[in-house]
Coordinates of C-alpha atoms in Angstrom, one line a residue:
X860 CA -38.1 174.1 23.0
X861 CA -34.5 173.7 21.7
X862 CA -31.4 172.8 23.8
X863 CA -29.3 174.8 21.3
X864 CA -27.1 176.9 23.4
X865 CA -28.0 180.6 24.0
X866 CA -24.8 182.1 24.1
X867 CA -26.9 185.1 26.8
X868 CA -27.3 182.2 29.1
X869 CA -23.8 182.6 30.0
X870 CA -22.9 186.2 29.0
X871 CA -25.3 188.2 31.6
X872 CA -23.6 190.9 32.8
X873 CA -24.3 194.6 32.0
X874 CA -21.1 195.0 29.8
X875 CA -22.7 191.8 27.6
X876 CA -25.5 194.1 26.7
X877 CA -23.2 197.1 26.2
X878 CA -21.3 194.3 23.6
X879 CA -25.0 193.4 22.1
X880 CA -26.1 197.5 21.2
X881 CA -22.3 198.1 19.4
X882 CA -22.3 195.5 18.1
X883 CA -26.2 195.6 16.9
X884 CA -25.6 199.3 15.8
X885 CA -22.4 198.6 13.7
X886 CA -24.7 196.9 11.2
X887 CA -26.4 200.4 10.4
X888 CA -23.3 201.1 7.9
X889 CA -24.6 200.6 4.5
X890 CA -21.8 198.3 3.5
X891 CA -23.1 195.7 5.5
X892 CA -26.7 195.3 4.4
X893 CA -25.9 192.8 1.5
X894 CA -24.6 190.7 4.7
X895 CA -28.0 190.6 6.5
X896 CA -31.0 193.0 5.3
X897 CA -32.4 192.6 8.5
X898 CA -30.2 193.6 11.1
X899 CA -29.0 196.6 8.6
X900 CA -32.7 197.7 8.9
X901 CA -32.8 196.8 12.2
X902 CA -29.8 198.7 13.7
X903 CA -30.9 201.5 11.3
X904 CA -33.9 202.1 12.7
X905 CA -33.1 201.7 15.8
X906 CA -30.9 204.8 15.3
X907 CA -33.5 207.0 14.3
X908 CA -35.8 206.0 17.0
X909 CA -32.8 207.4 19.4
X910 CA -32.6 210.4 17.4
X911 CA -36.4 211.1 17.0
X912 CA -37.3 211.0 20.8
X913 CA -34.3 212.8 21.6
X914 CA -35.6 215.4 19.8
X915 CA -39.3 215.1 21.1
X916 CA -38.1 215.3 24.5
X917 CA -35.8 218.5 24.1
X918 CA -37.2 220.2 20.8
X919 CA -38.9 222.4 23.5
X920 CA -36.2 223.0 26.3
X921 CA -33.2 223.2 24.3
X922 CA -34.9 224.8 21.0
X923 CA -36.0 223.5 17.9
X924 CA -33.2 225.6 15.5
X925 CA -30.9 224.2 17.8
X926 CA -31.4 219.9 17.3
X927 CA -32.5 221.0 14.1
X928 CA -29.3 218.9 12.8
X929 CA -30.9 216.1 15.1
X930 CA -34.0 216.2 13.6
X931 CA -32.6 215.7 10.2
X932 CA -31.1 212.3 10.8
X933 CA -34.4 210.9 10.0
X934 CA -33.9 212.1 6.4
X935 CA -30.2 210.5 6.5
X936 CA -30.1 208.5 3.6
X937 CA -26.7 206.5 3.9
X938 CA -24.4 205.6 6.6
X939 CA -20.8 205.0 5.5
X940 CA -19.9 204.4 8.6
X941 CA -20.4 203.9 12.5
X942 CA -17.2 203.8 14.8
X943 CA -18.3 202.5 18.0
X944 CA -16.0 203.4 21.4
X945 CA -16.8 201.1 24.5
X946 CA -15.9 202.9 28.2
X947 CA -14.1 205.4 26.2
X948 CA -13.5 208.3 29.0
X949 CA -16.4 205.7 30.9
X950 CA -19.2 206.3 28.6
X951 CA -20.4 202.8 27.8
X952 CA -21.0 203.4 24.6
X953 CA -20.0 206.2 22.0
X954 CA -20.9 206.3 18.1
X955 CA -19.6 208.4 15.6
X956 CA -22.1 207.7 12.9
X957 CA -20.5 209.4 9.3
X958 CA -23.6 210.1 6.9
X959 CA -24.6 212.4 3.7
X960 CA -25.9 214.5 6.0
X961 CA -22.6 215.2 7.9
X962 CA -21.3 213.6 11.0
X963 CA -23.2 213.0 14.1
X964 CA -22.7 211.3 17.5
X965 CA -24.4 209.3 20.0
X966 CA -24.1 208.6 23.5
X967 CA -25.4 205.7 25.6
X968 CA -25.5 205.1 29.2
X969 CA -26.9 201.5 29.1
X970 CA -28.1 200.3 32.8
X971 CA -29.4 196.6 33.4
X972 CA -30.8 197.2 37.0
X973 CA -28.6 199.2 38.2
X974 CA -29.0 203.4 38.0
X975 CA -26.7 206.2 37.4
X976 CA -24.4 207.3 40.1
X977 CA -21.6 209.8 40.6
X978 CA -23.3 213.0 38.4
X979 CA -21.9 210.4 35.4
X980 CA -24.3 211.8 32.8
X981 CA -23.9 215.3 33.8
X982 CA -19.9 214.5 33.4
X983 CA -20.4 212.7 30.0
X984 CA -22.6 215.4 28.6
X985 CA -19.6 218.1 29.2
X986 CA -17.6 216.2 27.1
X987 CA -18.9 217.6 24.2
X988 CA -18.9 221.3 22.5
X989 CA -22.0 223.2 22.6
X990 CA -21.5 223.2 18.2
X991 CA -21.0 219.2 19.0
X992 CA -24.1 218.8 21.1
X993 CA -26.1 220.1 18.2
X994 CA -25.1 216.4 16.6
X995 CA -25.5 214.3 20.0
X996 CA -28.3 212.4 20.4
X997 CA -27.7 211.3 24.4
X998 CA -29.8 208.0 25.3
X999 CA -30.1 206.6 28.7
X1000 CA -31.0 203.1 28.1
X1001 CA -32.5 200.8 30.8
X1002 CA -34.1 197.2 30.6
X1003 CA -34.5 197.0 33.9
X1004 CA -37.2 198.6 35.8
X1005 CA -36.9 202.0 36.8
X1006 CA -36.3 203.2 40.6
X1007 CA -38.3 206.0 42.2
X1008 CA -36.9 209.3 40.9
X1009 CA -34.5 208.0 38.1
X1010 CA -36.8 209.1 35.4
X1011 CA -36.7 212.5 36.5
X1012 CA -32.5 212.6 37.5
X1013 CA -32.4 211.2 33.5
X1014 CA -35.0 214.2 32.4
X1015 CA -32.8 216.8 34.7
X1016 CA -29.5 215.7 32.7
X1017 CA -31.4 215.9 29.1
X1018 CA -31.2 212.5 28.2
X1019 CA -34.0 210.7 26.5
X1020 CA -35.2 207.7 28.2
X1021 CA -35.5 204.4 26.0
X1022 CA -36.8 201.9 28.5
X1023 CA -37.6 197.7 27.9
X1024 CA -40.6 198.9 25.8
X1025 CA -39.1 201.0 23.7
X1026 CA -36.4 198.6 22.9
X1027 CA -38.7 195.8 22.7
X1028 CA -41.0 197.5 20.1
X1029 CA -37.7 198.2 18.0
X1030 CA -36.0 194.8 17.9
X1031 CA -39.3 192.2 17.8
X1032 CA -39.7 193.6 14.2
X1033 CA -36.3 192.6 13.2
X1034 CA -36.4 189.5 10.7
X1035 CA -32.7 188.2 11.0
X1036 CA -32.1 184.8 11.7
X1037 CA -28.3 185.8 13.6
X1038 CA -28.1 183.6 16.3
X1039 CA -26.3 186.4 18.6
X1040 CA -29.2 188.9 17.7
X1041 CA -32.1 186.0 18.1
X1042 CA -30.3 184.6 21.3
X1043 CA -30.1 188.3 22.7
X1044 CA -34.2 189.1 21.6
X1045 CA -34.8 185.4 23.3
X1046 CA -33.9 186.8 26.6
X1047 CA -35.5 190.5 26.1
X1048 CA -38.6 189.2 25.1
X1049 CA -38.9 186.8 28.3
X1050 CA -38.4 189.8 30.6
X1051 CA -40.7 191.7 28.8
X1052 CA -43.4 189.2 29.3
X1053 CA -42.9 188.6 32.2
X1054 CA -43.3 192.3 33.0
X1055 CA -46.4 192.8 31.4
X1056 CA -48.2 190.1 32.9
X1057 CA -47.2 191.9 36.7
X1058 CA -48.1 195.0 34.8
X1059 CA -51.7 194.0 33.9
X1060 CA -52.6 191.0 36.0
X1061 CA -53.6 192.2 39.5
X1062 CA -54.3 189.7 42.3
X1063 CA -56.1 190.9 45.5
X1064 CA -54.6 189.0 48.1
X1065 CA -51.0 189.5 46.9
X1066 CA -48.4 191.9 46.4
X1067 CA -45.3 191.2 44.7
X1068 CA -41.6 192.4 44.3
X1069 CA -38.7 191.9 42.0
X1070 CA -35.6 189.7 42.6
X1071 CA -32.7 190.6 40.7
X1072 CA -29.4 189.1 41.8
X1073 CA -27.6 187.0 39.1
X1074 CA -27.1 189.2 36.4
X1075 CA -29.4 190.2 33.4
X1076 CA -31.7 187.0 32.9
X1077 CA -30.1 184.3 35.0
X1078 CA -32.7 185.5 38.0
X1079 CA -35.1 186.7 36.6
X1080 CA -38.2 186.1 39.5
X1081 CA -41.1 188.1 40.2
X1082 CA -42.0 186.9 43.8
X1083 CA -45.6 186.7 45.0
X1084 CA -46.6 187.2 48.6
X1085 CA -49.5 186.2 50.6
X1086 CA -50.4 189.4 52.5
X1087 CA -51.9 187.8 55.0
X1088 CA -49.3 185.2 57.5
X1089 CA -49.9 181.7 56.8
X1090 CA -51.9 180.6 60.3
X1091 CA -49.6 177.5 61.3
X1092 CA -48.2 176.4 65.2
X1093 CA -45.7 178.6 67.0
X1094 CA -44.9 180.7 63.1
X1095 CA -44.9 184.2 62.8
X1096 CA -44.1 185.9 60.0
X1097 CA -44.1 182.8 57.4
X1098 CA -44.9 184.1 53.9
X1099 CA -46.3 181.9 50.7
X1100 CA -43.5 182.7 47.8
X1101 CA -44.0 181.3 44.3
X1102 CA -40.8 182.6 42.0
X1103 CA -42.0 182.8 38.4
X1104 CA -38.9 183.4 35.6
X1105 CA -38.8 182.7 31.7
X1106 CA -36.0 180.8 29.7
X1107 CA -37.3 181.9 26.3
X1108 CA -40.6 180.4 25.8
X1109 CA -40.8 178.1 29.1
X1110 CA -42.3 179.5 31.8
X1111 CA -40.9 178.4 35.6
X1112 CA -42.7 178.0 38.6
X1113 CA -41.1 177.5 41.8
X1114 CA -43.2 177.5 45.3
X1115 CA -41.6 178.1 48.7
X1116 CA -42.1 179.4 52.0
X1117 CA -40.5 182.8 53.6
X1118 CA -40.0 183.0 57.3
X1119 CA -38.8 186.9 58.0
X1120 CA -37.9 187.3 54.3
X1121 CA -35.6 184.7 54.4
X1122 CA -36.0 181.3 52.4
X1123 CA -37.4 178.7 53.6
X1124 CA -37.7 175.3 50.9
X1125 CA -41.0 173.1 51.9
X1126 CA -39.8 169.4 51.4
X1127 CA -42.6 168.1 49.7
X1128 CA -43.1 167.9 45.9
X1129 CA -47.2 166.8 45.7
X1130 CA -48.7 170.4 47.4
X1131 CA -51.5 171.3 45.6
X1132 CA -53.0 173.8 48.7
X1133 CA -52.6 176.1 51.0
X1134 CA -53.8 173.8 53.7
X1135 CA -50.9 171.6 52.6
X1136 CA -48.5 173.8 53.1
X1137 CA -49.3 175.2 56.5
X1138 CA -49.2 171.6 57.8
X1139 CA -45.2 171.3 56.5
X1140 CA -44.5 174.5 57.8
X1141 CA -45.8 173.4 61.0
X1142 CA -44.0 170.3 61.6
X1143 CA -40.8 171.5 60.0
X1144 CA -41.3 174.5 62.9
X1145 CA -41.7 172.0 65.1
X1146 CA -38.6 169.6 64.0
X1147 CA -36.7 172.8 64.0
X1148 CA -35.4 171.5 60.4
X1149 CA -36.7 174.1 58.4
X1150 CA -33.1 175.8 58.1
X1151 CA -31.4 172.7 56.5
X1152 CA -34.7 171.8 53.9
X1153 CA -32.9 170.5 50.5
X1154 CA -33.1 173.2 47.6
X1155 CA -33.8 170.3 45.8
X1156 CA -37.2 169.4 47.5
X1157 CA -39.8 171.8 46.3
X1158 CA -42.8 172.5 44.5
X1159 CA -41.6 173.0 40.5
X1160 CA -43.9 173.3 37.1
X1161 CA -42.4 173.7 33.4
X1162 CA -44.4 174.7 31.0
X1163 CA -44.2 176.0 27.7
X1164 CA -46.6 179.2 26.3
X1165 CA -46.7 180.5 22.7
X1166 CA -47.5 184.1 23.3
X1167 CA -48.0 187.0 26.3
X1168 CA -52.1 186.0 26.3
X1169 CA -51.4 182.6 27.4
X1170 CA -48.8 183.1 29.3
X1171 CA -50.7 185.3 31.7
X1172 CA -53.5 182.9 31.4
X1173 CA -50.9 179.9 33.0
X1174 CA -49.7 182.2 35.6
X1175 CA -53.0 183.2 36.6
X1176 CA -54.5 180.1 36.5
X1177 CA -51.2 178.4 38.2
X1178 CA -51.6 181.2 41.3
X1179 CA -55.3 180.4 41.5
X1180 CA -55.2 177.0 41.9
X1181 CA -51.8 176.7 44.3
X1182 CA -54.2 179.5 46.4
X1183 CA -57.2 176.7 46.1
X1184 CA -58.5 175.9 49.2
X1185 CA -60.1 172.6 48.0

């Protein structure tokens, strides 16, 4: 791995990605592909992907004569130029994209893990002329995971939905060494891993949840759960937790116990067991010092994966043998 500085590690808030995407898109003017091929292809695609399943989502609902304009941008062939407007009027991001086939617009309401709120897309949408909407491509973007019922609230306000897959399937054919655009797919790629292992790897005596509290990648944990209670002296309610987050291609383990959902850090680096751990649960109980266990002073692994096969081949394999009874 390289210790070359990511600049993402750092920039993790929402309005970081909103900088990525209009910044990313900007490169779709032609004037700027003799600067990087790539990312001019790139951000150019991406554009019609935004414009083609806006129009496969609506083609139906709002009439096919009237996104027939939208339809067309796939046969756009220059862009002289994209004017991109951060939070104008609150819309994260706003494109005025001038091509030979006449001007057209995009809006994007870019989440992280948080949702819509406040009838904002609704609000956005009325914005626009009903002659203007004929040119609007509106995209409700989300790398995070979806919340019950957000889906259908994005449907309701006819926006198209372009989730972590869709932008992942976009941007991992891009060829362009930029380090912004490289340290940006870095981070996107490790979520998406991470999501499709938890996706297709099912374990019977577990059931997991996500843990999103520092930003975009800075926390990014899946936590694992023991259904059943760990069977120790005088516990109730103790929980096995094993956090498992990316930093590009290195994969992070981290193994600690949950008493009522809250954290509880076992103080003892060589567990290789369940049986292990009960016993350190029980005498920390016992010592009452389990609320003042060092952060510091837990089980940790590091290692390194070169695509999503093995990495959900060292997960598995990790969980398997921390859940080993011998």
């Amino acid at each position: 791995m390289s210790n070359k500085p990511n600049i993402f590690d750092y920039a993790t808030s929402e309005l970081s990605q909103d900088a990525f995407f209009a910044w990313l898109l900007r490169w779709a003017e032609d004037g700027l592909r003799r600067e990087d091929k790539y990312l001019h292809d790139c951000a150019l695609n991406l554009l019609k992907a935004f414009f083609a399943e806006y129009y496969s989502d609506y083609h139906s609902s709002l009439g096919a004569r009237f996104l027939k304009d939208i339809q067309n941008f796939d046969s756009v062939n220059s862009i002289e130029s994209v004017d991109v407007n951060c939070q104008e009027k609150r819309i994260d991001l706003w494109l005025t994209i001038e091509t030979d086939k006449g001007t057209y617009y995009l809006v994007i309401e870019d989440k992280t893990h948080s949702t819509q709120h406040d009838n904002q897309l609704k609000t956005y949408r009325e914005y626009f002329s009903e002659d203007e909407k004929k040119r609007t491509c509106f995209i409700y973007l989300k790398t995070g995971e979806l919340i019950k019922g957000e889906e259908e609230v994005v449907g309701k306000e006819k926006y198209s939905l372009f989730d972590l897959d869709s932008i992942y399937d976009v941007l991992k054919e891009c060829r362009s060494e930029s380090e912004i655009f490289r340290g940006y797919f870095s981070k996107l790629e490790a979520v998406y891993f991470l999501r499709k292992f938890v996706e297709e790897v099912n374990f019977d005596d577990l059931f997991r949840k996500r843990d999103y509290k520092d930003g975009i990648w800075k926390n990014n944990c899946y936590w694992f759960y023991k259904k059943e209670e760990l069977s120790c002296r005088k516990c109730s309610k103790y929980y096995l937790a094993l956090d498992v987050w990316l930093n590009e291609r290195e994969l992070y383990f981290c193994l600690h116990i949950i008493s009522d959902l809250h954290g509880t850090w076992i103080s003892n680096t060589d567990i290789s067991s369940i049986k292990e751990i009960e016993e350190i649960i029980g005498k920390n109980r016992e010592n009452k010092a389990y609320k003042y266990l060092s952060k510091d002073n837990y089980y940790e692994k590091k290692v390194s994966f070169k695509n999503q096969k093995e990495l959900n081949s060292l997960i598995k394999n990790e969980i398997e043998n921390l859940f080993s009874d011998e």
